[in-house]
PDB file of C-alpha atoms in Angstrom:
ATOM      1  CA  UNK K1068       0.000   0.000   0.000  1.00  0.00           C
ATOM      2  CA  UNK K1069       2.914   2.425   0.253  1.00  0.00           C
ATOM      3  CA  UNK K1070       2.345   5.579  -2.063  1.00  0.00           C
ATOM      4  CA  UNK K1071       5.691   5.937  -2.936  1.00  0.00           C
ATOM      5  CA  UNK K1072       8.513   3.152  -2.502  1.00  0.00           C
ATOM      6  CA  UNK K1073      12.242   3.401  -3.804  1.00  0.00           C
ATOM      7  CA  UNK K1074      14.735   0.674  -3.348  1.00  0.00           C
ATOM      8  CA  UNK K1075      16.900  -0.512  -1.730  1.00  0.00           C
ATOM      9  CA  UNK K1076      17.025   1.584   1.041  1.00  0.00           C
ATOM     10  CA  UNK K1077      20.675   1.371   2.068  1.00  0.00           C
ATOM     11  CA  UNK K1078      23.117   1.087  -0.594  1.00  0.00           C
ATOM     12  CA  UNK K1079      26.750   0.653   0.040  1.00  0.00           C
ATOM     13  CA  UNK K1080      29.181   0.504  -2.588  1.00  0.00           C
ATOM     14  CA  UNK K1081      32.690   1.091  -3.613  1.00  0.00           C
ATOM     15  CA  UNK K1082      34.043   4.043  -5.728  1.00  0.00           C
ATOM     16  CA  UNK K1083      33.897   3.878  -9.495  1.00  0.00           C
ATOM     17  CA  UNK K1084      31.350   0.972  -9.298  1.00  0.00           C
ATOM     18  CA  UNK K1085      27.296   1.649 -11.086  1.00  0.00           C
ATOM     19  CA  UNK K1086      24.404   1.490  -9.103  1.00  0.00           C
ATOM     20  CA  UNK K1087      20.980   2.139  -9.429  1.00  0.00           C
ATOM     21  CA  UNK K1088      17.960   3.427  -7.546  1.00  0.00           C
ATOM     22  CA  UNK K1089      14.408   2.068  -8.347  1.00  0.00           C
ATOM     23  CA  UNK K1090      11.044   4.109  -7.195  1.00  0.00           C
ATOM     24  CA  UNK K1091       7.393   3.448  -8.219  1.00  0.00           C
ATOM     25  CA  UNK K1092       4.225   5.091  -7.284  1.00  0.00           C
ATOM     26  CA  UNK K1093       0.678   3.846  -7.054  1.00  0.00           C
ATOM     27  CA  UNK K1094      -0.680   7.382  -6.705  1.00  0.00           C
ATOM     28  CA  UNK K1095      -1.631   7.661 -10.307  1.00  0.00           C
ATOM     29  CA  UNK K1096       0.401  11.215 -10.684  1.00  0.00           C
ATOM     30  CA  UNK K1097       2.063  12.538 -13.598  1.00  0.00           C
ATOM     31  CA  UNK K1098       5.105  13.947 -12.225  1.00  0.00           C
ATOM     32  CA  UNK K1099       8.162  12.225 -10.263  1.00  0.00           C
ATOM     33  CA  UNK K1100      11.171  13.513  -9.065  1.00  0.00           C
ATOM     34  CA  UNK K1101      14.255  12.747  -7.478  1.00  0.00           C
ATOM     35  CA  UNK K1102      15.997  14.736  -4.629  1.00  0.00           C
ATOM     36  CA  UNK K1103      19.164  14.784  -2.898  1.00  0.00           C
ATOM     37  CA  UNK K1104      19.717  15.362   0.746  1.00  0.00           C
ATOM     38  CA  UNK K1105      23.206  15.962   1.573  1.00  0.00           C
ATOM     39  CA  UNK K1106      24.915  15.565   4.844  1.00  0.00           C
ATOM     40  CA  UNK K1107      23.992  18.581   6.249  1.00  0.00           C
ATOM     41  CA  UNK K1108      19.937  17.625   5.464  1.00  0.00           C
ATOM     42  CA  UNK K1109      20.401  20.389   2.856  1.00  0.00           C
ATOM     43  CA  UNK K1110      17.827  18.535  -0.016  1.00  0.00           C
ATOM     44  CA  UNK K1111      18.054  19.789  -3.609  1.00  0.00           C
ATOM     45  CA  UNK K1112      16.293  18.481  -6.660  1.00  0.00           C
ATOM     46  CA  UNK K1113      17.752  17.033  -9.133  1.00  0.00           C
ATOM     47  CA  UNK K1114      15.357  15.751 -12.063  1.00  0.00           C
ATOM     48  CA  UNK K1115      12.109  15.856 -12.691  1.00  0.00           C
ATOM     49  CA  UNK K1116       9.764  13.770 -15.144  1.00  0.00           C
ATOM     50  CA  UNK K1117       6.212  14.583 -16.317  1.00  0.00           C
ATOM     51  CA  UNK K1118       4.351  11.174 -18.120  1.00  0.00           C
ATOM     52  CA  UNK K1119       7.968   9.765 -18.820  1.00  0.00           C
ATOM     53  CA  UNK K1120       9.283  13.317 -20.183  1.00  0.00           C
ATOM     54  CA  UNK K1121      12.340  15.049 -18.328  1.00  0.00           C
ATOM     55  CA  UNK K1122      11.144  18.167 -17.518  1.00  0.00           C
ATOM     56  CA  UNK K1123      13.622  19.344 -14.616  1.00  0.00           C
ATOM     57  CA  UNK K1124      17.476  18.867 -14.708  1.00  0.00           C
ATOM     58  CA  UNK K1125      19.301  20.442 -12.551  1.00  0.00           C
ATOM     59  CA  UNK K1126      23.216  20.820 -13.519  1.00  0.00           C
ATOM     60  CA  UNK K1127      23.798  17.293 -11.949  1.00  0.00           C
ATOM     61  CA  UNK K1128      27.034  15.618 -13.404  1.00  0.00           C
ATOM     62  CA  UNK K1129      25.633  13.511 -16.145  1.00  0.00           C
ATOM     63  CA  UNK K1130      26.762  10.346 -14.178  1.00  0.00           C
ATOM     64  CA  UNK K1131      23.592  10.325 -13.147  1.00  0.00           C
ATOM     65  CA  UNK K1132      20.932   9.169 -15.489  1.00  0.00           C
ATOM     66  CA  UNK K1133      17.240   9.408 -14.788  1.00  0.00           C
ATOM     67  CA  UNK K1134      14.914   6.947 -16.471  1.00  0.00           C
ATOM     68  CA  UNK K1135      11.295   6.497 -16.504  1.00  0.00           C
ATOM     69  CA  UNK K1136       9.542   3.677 -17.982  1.00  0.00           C
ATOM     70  CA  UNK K1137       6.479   4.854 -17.630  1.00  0.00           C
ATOM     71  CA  UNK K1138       4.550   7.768 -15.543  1.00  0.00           C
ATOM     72  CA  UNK K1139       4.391   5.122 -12.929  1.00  0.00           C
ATOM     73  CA  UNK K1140       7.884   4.580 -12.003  1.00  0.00           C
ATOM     74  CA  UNK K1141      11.293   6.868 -12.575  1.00  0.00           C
ATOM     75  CA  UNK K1142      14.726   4.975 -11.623  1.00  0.00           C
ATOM     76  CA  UNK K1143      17.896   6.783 -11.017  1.00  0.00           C
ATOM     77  CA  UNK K1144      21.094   4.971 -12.559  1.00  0.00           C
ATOM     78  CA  UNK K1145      24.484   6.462 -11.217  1.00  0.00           C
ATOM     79  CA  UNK K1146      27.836   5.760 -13.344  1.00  0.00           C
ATOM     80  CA  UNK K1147      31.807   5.841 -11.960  1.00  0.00           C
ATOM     81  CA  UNK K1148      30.443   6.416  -8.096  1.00  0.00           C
ATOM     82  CA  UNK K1149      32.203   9.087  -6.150  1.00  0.00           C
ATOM     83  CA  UNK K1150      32.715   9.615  -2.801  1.00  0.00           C
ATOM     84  CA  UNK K1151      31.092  13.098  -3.108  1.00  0.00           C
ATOM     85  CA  UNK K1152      27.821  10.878  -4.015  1.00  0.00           C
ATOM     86  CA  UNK K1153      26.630   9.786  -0.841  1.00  0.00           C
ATOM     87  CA  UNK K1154      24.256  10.975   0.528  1.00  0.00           C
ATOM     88  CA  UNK K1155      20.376  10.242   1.125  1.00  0.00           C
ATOM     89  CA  UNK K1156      18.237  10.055  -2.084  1.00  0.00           C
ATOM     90  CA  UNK K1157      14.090  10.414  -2.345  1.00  0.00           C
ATOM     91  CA  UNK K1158      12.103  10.199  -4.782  1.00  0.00           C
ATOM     92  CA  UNK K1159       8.933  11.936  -4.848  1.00  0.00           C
ATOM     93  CA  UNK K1160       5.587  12.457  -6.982  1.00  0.00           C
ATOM     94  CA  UNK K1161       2.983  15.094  -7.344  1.00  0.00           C
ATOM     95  CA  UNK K1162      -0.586  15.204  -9.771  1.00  0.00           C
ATOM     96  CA  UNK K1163      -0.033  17.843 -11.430  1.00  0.00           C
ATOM     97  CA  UNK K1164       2.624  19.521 -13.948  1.00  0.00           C
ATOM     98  CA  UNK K1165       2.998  22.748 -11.946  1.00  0.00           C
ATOM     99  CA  UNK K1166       0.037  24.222 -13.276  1.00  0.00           C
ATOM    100  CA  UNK K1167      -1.139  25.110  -9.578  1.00  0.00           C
ATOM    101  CA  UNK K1168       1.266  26.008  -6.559  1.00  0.00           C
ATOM    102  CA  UNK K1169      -0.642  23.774  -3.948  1.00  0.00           C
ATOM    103  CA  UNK K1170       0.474  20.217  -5.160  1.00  0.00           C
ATOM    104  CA  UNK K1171       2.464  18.929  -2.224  1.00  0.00           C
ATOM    105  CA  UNK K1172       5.140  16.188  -3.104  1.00  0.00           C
ATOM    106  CA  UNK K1173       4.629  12.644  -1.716  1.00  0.00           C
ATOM    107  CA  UNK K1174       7.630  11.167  -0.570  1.00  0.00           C
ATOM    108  CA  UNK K1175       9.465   7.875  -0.489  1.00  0.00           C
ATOM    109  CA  UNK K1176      11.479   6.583   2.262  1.00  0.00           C
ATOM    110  CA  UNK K1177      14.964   7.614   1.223  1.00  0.00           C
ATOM    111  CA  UNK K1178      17.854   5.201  -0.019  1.00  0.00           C
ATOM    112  CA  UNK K1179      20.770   5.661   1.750  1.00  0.00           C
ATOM    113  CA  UNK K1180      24.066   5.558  -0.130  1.00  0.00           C
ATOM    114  CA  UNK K1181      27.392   5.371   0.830  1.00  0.00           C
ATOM    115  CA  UNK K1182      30.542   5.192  -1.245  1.00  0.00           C
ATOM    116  CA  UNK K1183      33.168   4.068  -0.200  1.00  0.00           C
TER     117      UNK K1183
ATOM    118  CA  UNK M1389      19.764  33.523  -3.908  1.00  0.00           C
ATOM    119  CA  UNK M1390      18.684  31.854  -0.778  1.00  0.00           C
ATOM    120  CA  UNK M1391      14.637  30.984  -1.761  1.00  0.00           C
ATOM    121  CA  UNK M1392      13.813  30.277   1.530  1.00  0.00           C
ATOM    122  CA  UNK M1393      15.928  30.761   4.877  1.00  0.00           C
ATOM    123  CA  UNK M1394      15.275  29.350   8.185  1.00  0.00           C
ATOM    124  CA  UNK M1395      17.714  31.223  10.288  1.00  0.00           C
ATOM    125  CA  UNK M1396      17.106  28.630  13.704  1.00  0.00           C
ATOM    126  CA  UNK M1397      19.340  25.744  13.144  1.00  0.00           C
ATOM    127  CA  UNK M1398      17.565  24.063  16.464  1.00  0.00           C
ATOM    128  CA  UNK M1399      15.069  24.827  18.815  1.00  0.00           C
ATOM    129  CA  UNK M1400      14.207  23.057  22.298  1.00  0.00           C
ATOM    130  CA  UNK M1401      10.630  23.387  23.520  1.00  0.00           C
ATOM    131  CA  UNK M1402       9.050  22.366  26.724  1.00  0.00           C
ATOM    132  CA  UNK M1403       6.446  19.217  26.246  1.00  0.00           C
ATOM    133  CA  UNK M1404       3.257  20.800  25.809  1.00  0.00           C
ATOM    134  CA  UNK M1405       4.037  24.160  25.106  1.00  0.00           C
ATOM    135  CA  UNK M1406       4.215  25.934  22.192  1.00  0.00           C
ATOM    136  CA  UNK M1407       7.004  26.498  19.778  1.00  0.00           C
ATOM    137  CA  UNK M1408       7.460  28.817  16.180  1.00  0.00           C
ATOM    138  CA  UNK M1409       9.927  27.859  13.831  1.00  0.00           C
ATOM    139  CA  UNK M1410      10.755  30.484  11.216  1.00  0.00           C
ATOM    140  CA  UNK M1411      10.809  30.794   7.716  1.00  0.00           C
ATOM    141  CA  UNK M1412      11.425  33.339   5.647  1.00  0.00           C
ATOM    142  CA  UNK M1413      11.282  33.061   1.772  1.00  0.00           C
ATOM    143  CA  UNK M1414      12.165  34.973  -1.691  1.00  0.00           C
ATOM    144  CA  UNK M1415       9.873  35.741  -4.786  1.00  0.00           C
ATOM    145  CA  UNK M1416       8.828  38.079  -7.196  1.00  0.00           C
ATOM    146  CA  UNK M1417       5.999  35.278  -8.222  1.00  0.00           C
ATOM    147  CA  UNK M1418       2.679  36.860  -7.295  1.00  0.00           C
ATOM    148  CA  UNK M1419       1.349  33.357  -7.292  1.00  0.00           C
ATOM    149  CA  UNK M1420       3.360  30.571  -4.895  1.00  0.00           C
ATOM    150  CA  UNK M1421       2.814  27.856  -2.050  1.00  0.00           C
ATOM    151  CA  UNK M1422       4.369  27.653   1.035  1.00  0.00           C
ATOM    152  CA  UNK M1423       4.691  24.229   2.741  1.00  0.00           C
ATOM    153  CA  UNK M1424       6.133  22.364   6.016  1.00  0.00           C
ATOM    154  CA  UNK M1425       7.761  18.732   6.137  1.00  0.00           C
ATOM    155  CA  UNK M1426       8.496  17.327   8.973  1.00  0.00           C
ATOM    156  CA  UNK M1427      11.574  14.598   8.862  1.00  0.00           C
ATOM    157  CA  UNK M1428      11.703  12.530  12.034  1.00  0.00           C
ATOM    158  CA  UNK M1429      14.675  10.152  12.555  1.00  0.00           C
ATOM    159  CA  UNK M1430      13.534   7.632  10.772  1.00  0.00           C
ATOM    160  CA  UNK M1431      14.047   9.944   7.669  1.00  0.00           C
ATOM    161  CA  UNK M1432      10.604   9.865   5.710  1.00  0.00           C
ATOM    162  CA  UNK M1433       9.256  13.079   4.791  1.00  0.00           C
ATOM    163  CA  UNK M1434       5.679  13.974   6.151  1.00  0.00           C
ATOM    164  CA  UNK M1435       3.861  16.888   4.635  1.00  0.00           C
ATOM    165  CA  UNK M1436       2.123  19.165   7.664  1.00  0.00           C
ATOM    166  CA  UNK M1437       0.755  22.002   6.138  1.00  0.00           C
ATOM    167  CA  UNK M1438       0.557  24.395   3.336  1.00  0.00           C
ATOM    168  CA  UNK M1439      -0.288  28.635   2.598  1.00  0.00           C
ATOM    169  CA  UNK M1440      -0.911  29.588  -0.804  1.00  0.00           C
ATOM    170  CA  UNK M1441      -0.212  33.322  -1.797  1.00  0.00           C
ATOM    171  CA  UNK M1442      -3.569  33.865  -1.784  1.00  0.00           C
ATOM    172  CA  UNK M1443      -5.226  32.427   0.763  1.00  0.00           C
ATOM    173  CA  UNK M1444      -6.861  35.124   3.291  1.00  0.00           C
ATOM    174  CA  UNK M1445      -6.842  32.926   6.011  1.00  0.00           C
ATOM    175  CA  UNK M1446      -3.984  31.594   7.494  1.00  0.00           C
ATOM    176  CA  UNK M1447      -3.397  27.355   7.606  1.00  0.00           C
ATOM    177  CA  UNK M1448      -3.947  25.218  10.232  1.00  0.00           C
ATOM    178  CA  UNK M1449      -4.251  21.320  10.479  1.00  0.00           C
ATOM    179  CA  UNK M1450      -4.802  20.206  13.795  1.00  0.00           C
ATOM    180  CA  UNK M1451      -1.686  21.361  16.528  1.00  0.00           C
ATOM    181  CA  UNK M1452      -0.159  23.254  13.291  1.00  0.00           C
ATOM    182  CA  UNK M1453      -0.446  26.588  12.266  1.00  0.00           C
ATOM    183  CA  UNK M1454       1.071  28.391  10.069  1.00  0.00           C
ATOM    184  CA  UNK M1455       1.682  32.477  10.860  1.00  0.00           C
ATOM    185  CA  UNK M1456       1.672  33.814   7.603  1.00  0.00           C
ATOM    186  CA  UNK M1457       2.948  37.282   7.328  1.00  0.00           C
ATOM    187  CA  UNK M1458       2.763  38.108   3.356  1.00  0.00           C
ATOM    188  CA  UNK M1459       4.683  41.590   4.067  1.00  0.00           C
ATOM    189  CA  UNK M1460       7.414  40.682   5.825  1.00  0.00           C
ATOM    190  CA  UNK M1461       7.496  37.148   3.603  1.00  0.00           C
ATOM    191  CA  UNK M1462       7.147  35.047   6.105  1.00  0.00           C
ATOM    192  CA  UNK M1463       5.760  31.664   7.059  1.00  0.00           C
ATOM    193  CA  UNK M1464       6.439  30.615  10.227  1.00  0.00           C
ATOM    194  CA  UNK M1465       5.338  27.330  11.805  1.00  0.00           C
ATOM    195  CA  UNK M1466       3.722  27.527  14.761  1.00  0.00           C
ATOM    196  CA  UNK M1467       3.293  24.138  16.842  1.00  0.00           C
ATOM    197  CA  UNK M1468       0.832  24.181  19.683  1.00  0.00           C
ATOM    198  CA  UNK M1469       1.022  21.888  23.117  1.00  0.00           C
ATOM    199  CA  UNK M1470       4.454  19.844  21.927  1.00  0.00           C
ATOM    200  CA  UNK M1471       4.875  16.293  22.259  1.00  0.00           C
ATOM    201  CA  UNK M1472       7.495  14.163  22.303  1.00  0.00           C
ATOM    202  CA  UNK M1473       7.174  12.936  18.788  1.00  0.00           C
ATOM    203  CA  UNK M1474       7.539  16.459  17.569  1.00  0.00           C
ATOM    204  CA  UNK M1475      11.530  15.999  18.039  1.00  0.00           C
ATOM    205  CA  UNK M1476      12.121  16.150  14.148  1.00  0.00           C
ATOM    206  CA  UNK M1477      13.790  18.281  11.311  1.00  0.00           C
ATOM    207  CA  UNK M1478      11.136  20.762  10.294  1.00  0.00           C
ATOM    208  CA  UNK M1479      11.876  21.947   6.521  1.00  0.00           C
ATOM    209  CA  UNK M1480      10.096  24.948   5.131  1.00  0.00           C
ATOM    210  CA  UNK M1481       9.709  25.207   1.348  1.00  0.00           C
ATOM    211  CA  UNK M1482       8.044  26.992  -1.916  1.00  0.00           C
ATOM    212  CA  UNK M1483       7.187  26.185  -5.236  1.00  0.00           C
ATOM    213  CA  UNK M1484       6.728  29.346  -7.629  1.00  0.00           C
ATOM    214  CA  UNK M1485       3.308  29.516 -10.084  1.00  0.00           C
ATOM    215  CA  UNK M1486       6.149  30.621 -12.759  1.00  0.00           C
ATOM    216  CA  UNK M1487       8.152  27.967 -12.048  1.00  0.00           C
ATOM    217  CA  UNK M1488       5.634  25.424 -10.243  1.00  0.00           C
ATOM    218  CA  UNK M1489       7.838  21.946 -10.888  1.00  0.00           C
ATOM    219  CA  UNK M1490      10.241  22.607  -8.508  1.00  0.00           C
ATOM    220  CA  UNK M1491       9.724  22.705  -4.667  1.00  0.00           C
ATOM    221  CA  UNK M1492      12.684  24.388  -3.122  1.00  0.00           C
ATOM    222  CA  UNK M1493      13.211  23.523   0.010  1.00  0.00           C
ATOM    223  CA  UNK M1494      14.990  25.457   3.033  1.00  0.00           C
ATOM    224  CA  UNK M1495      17.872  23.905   5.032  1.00  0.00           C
ATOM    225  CA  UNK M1496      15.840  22.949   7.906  1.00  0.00           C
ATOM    226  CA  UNK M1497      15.012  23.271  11.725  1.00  0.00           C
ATOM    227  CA  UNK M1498      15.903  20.769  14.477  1.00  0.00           C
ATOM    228  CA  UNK M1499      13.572  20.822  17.209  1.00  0.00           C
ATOM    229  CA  UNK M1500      14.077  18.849  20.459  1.00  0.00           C
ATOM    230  CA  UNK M1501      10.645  18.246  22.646  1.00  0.00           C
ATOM    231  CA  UNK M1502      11.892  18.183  26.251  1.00  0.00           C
ATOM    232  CA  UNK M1503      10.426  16.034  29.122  1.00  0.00           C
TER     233      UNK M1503
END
Protein backbone atom coordinates (compact mmCIF):
# COMPACT_ATOMS: atom_id res chain seq x y z
CA UNK A 1 0.00 0.00 0.00
CA UNK A 2 2.91 2.43 0.25
CA UNK A 3 2.34 5.58 -2.06
CA UNK A 4 5.69 5.94 -2.94
CA UNK A 5 8.51 3.15 -2.50
CA UNK A 6 12.24 3.40 -3.80
CA UNK A 7 14.73 0.67 -3.35
CA UNK A 8 16.90 -0.51 -1.73
CA UNK A 9 17.02 1.58 1.04
CA UNK A 10 20.68 1.37 2.07
CA UNK A 11 23.12 1.09 -0.59
CA UNK A 12 26.75 0.65 0.04
CA UNK A 13 29.18 0.50 -2.59
CA UNK A 14 32.69 1.09 -3.61
CA UNK A 15 34.04 4.04 -5.73
CA UNK A 16 33.90 3.88 -9.50
CA UNK A 17 31.35 0.97 -9.30
CA UNK A 18 27.30 1.65 -11.09
CA UNK A 19 24.40 1.49 -9.10
CA UNK A 20 20.98 2.14 -9.43
CA UNK A 21 17.96 3.43 -7.55
CA UNK A 22 14.41 2.07 -8.35
CA UNK A 23 11.04 4.11 -7.19
CA UNK A 24 7.39 3.45 -8.22
CA UNK A 25 4.22 5.09 -7.28
CA UNK A 26 0.68 3.85 -7.05
CA UNK A 27 -0.68 7.38 -6.71
CA UNK A 28 -1.63 7.66 -10.31
CA UNK A 29 0.40 11.22 -10.68
CA UNK A 30 2.06 12.54 -13.60
CA UNK A 31 5.10 13.95 -12.23
CA UNK A 32 8.16 12.22 -10.26
CA UNK A 33 11.17 13.51 -9.07
CA UNK A 34 14.25 12.75 -7.48
CA UNK A 35 16.00 14.74 -4.63
CA UNK A 36 19.16 14.78 -2.90
CA UNK A 37 19.72 15.36 0.75
CA UNK A 38 23.21 15.96 1.57
CA UNK A 39 24.91 15.56 4.84
CA UNK A 40 23.99 18.58 6.25
CA UNK A 41 19.94 17.63 5.46
CA UNK A 42 20.40 20.39 2.86
CA UNK A 43 17.83 18.54 -0.02
CA UNK A 44 18.05 19.79 -3.61
CA UNK A 45 16.29 18.48 -6.66
CA UNK A 46 17.75 17.03 -9.13
CA UNK A 47 15.36 15.75 -12.06
CA UNK A 48 12.11 15.86 -12.69
CA UNK A 49 9.76 13.77 -15.14
CA UNK A 50 6.21 14.58 -16.32
CA UNK A 51 4.35 11.17 -18.12
CA UNK A 52 7.97 9.77 -18.82
CA UNK A 53 9.28 13.32 -20.18
CA UNK A 54 12.34 15.05 -18.33
CA UNK A 55 11.14 18.17 -17.52
CA UNK A 56 13.62 19.34 -14.62
CA UNK A 57 17.48 18.87 -14.71
CA UNK A 58 19.30 20.44 -12.55
CA UNK A 59 23.22 20.82 -13.52
CA UNK A 60 23.80 17.29 -11.95
CA UNK A 61 27.03 15.62 -13.40
CA UNK A 62 25.63 13.51 -16.14
CA UNK A 63 26.76 10.35 -14.18
CA UNK A 64 23.59 10.32 -13.15
CA UNK A 65 20.93 9.17 -15.49
CA UNK A 66 17.24 9.41 -14.79
CA UNK A 67 14.91 6.95 -16.47
CA UNK A 68 11.29 6.50 -16.50
CA UNK A 69 9.54 3.68 -17.98
CA UNK A 70 6.48 4.85 -17.63
CA UNK A 71 4.55 7.77 -15.54
CA UNK A 72 4.39 5.12 -12.93
CA UNK A 73 7.88 4.58 -12.00
CA UNK A 74 11.29 6.87 -12.57
CA UNK A 75 14.73 4.98 -11.62
CA UNK A 76 17.90 6.78 -11.02
CA UNK A 77 21.09 4.97 -12.56
CA UNK A 78 24.48 6.46 -11.22
CA UNK A 79 27.84 5.76 -13.34
CA UNK A 80 31.81 5.84 -11.96
CA UNK A 81 30.44 6.42 -8.10
CA UNK A 82 32.20 9.09 -6.15
CA UNK A 83 32.72 9.61 -2.80
CA UNK A 84 31.09 13.10 -3.11
CA UNK A 85 27.82 10.88 -4.02
CA UNK A 86 26.63 9.79 -0.84
CA UNK A 87 24.26 10.97 0.53
CA UNK A 88 20.38 10.24 1.12
CA UNK A 89 18.24 10.06 -2.08
CA UNK A 90 14.09 10.41 -2.34
CA UNK A 91 12.10 10.20 -4.78
CA UNK A 92 8.93 11.94 -4.85
CA UNK A 93 5.59 12.46 -6.98
CA UNK A 94 2.98 15.09 -7.34
CA UNK A 95 -0.59 15.20 -9.77
CA UNK A 96 -0.03 17.84 -11.43
CA UNK A 97 2.62 19.52 -13.95
CA UNK A 98 3.00 22.75 -11.95
CA UNK A 99 0.04 24.22 -13.28
CA UNK A 100 -1.14 25.11 -9.58
CA UNK A 101 1.27 26.01 -6.56
CA UNK A 102 -0.64 23.77 -3.95
CA UNK A 103 0.47 20.22 -5.16
CA UNK A 104 2.46 18.93 -2.22
CA UNK A 105 5.14 16.19 -3.10
CA UNK A 106 4.63 12.64 -1.72
CA UNK A 107 7.63 11.17 -0.57
CA UNK A 108 9.46 7.87 -0.49
CA UNK A 109 11.48 6.58 2.26
CA UNK A 110 14.96 7.61 1.22
CA UNK A 111 17.85 5.20 -0.02
CA UNK A 112 20.77 5.66 1.75
CA UNK A 113 24.07 5.56 -0.13
CA UNK A 114 27.39 5.37 0.83
CA UNK A 115 30.54 5.19 -1.25
CA UNK A 116 33.17 4.07 -0.20
CA UNK B 1 19.76 33.52 -3.91
CA UNK B 2 18.68 31.85 -0.78
CA UNK B 3 14.64 30.98 -1.76
CA UNK B 4 13.81 30.28 1.53
CA UNK B 5 15.93 30.76 4.88
CA UNK B 6 15.28 29.35 8.19
CA UNK B 7 17.71 31.22 10.29
CA UNK B 8 17.11 28.63 13.70
CA UNK B 9 19.34 25.74 13.14
CA UNK B 10 17.56 24.06 16.46
CA UNK B 11 15.07 24.83 18.82
CA UNK B 12 14.21 23.06 22.30
CA UNK B 13 10.63 23.39 23.52
CA UNK B 14 9.05 22.37 26.72
CA UNK B 15 6.45 19.22 26.25
CA UNK B 16 3.26 20.80 25.81
CA UNK B 17 4.04 24.16 25.11
CA UNK B 18 4.22 25.93 22.19
CA UNK B 19 7.00 26.50 19.78
CA UNK B 20 7.46 28.82 16.18
CA UNK B 21 9.93 27.86 13.83
CA UNK B 22 10.76 30.48 11.22
CA UNK B 23 10.81 30.79 7.72
CA UNK B 24 11.43 33.34 5.65
CA UNK B 25 11.28 33.06 1.77
CA UNK B 26 12.16 34.97 -1.69
CA UNK B 27 9.87 35.74 -4.79
CA UNK B 28 8.83 38.08 -7.20
CA UNK B 29 6.00 35.28 -8.22
CA UNK B 30 2.68 36.86 -7.29
CA UNK B 31 1.35 33.36 -7.29
CA UNK B 32 3.36 30.57 -4.90
CA UNK B 33 2.81 27.86 -2.05
CA UNK B 34 4.37 27.65 1.03
CA UNK B 35 4.69 24.23 2.74
CA UNK B 36 6.13 22.36 6.02
CA UNK B 37 7.76 18.73 6.14
CA UNK B 38 8.50 17.33 8.97
CA UNK B 39 11.57 14.60 8.86
CA UNK B 40 11.70 12.53 12.03
CA UNK B 41 14.67 10.15 12.56
CA UNK B 42 13.53 7.63 10.77
CA UNK B 43 14.05 9.94 7.67
CA UNK B 44 10.60 9.87 5.71
CA UNK B 45 9.26 13.08 4.79
CA UNK B 46 5.68 13.97 6.15
CA UNK B 47 3.86 16.89 4.64
CA UNK B 48 2.12 19.17 7.66
CA UNK B 49 0.76 22.00 6.14
CA UNK B 50 0.56 24.39 3.34
CA UNK B 51 -0.29 28.64 2.60
CA UNK B 52 -0.91 29.59 -0.80
CA UNK B 53 -0.21 33.32 -1.80
CA UNK B 54 -3.57 33.86 -1.78
CA UNK B 55 -5.23 32.43 0.76
CA UNK B 56 -6.86 35.12 3.29
CA UNK B 57 -6.84 32.93 6.01
CA UNK B 58 -3.98 31.59 7.49
CA UNK B 59 -3.40 27.35 7.61
CA UNK B 60 -3.95 25.22 10.23
CA UNK B 61 -4.25 21.32 10.48
CA UNK B 62 -4.80 20.21 13.79
CA UNK B 63 -1.69 21.36 16.53
CA UNK B 64 -0.16 23.25 13.29
CA UNK B 65 -0.45 26.59 12.27
CA UNK B 66 1.07 28.39 10.07
CA UNK B 67 1.68 32.48 10.86
CA UNK B 68 1.67 33.81 7.60
CA UNK B 69 2.95 37.28 7.33
CA UNK B 70 2.76 38.11 3.36
CA UNK B 71 4.68 41.59 4.07
CA UNK B 72 7.41 40.68 5.82
CA UNK B 73 7.50 37.15 3.60
CA UNK B 74 7.15 35.05 6.10
CA UNK B 75 5.76 31.66 7.06
CA UNK B 76 6.44 30.61 10.23
CA UNK B 77 5.34 27.33 11.80
CA UNK B 78 3.72 27.53 14.76
CA UNK B 79 3.29 24.14 16.84
CA UNK B 80 0.83 24.18 19.68
CA UNK B 81 1.02 21.89 23.12
CA UNK B 82 4.45 19.84 21.93
CA UNK B 83 4.87 16.29 22.26
CA UNK B 84 7.49 14.16 22.30
CA UNK B 85 7.17 12.94 18.79
CA UNK B 86 7.54 16.46 17.57
CA UNK B 87 11.53 16.00 18.04
CA UNK B 88 12.12 16.15 14.15
CA UNK B 89 13.79 18.28 11.31
CA UNK B 90 11.14 20.76 10.29
CA UNK B 91 11.88 21.95 6.52
CA UNK B 92 10.10 24.95 5.13
CA UNK B 93 9.71 25.21 1.35
CA UNK B 94 8.04 26.99 -1.92
CA UNK B 95 7.19 26.19 -5.24
CA UNK B 96 6.73 29.35 -7.63
CA UNK B 97 3.31 29.52 -10.08
CA UNK B 98 6.15 30.62 -12.76
CA UNK B 99 8.15 27.97 -12.05
CA UNK B 100 5.63 25.42 -10.24
CA UNK B 101 7.84 21.95 -10.89
CA UNK B 102 10.24 22.61 -8.51
CA UNK B 103 9.72 22.70 -4.67
CA UNK B 104 12.68 24.39 -3.12
CA UNK B 105 13.21 23.52 0.01
CA UNK B 106 14.99 25.46 3.03
CA UNK B 107 17.87 23.91 5.03
CA UNK B 108 15.84 22.95 7.91
CA UNK B 109 15.01 23.27 11.73
CA UNK B 110 15.90 20.77 14.48
CA UNK B 111 13.57 20.82 17.21
CA UNK B 112 14.08 18.85 20.46
CA UNK B 113 10.64 18.25 22.65
CA UNK B 114 11.89 18.18 26.25
CA UNK B 115 10.43 16.03 29.12
Amino acid sequence: DTAVSQTPKYLVTQMGNDKSIKCEQNLGHDTMYWYKQDSKKFLKIMFSYNNKELIINETVPNRFSPKSPDKAHLNLHINSLELGDSAVYFCASSNSFGQTTNEKLFFGSGTQLSVL
Amino acid sequence: AQKITQTQPGMFVQEKEAVTLDCTYDTSDPSYGLFWYKQPSSGEMIFLIYQGSYDQQNATEGRYSLNFQKARKSANLVISASQLGDSAMYFCAMREGLNGNKLVFGAGTILRVKS
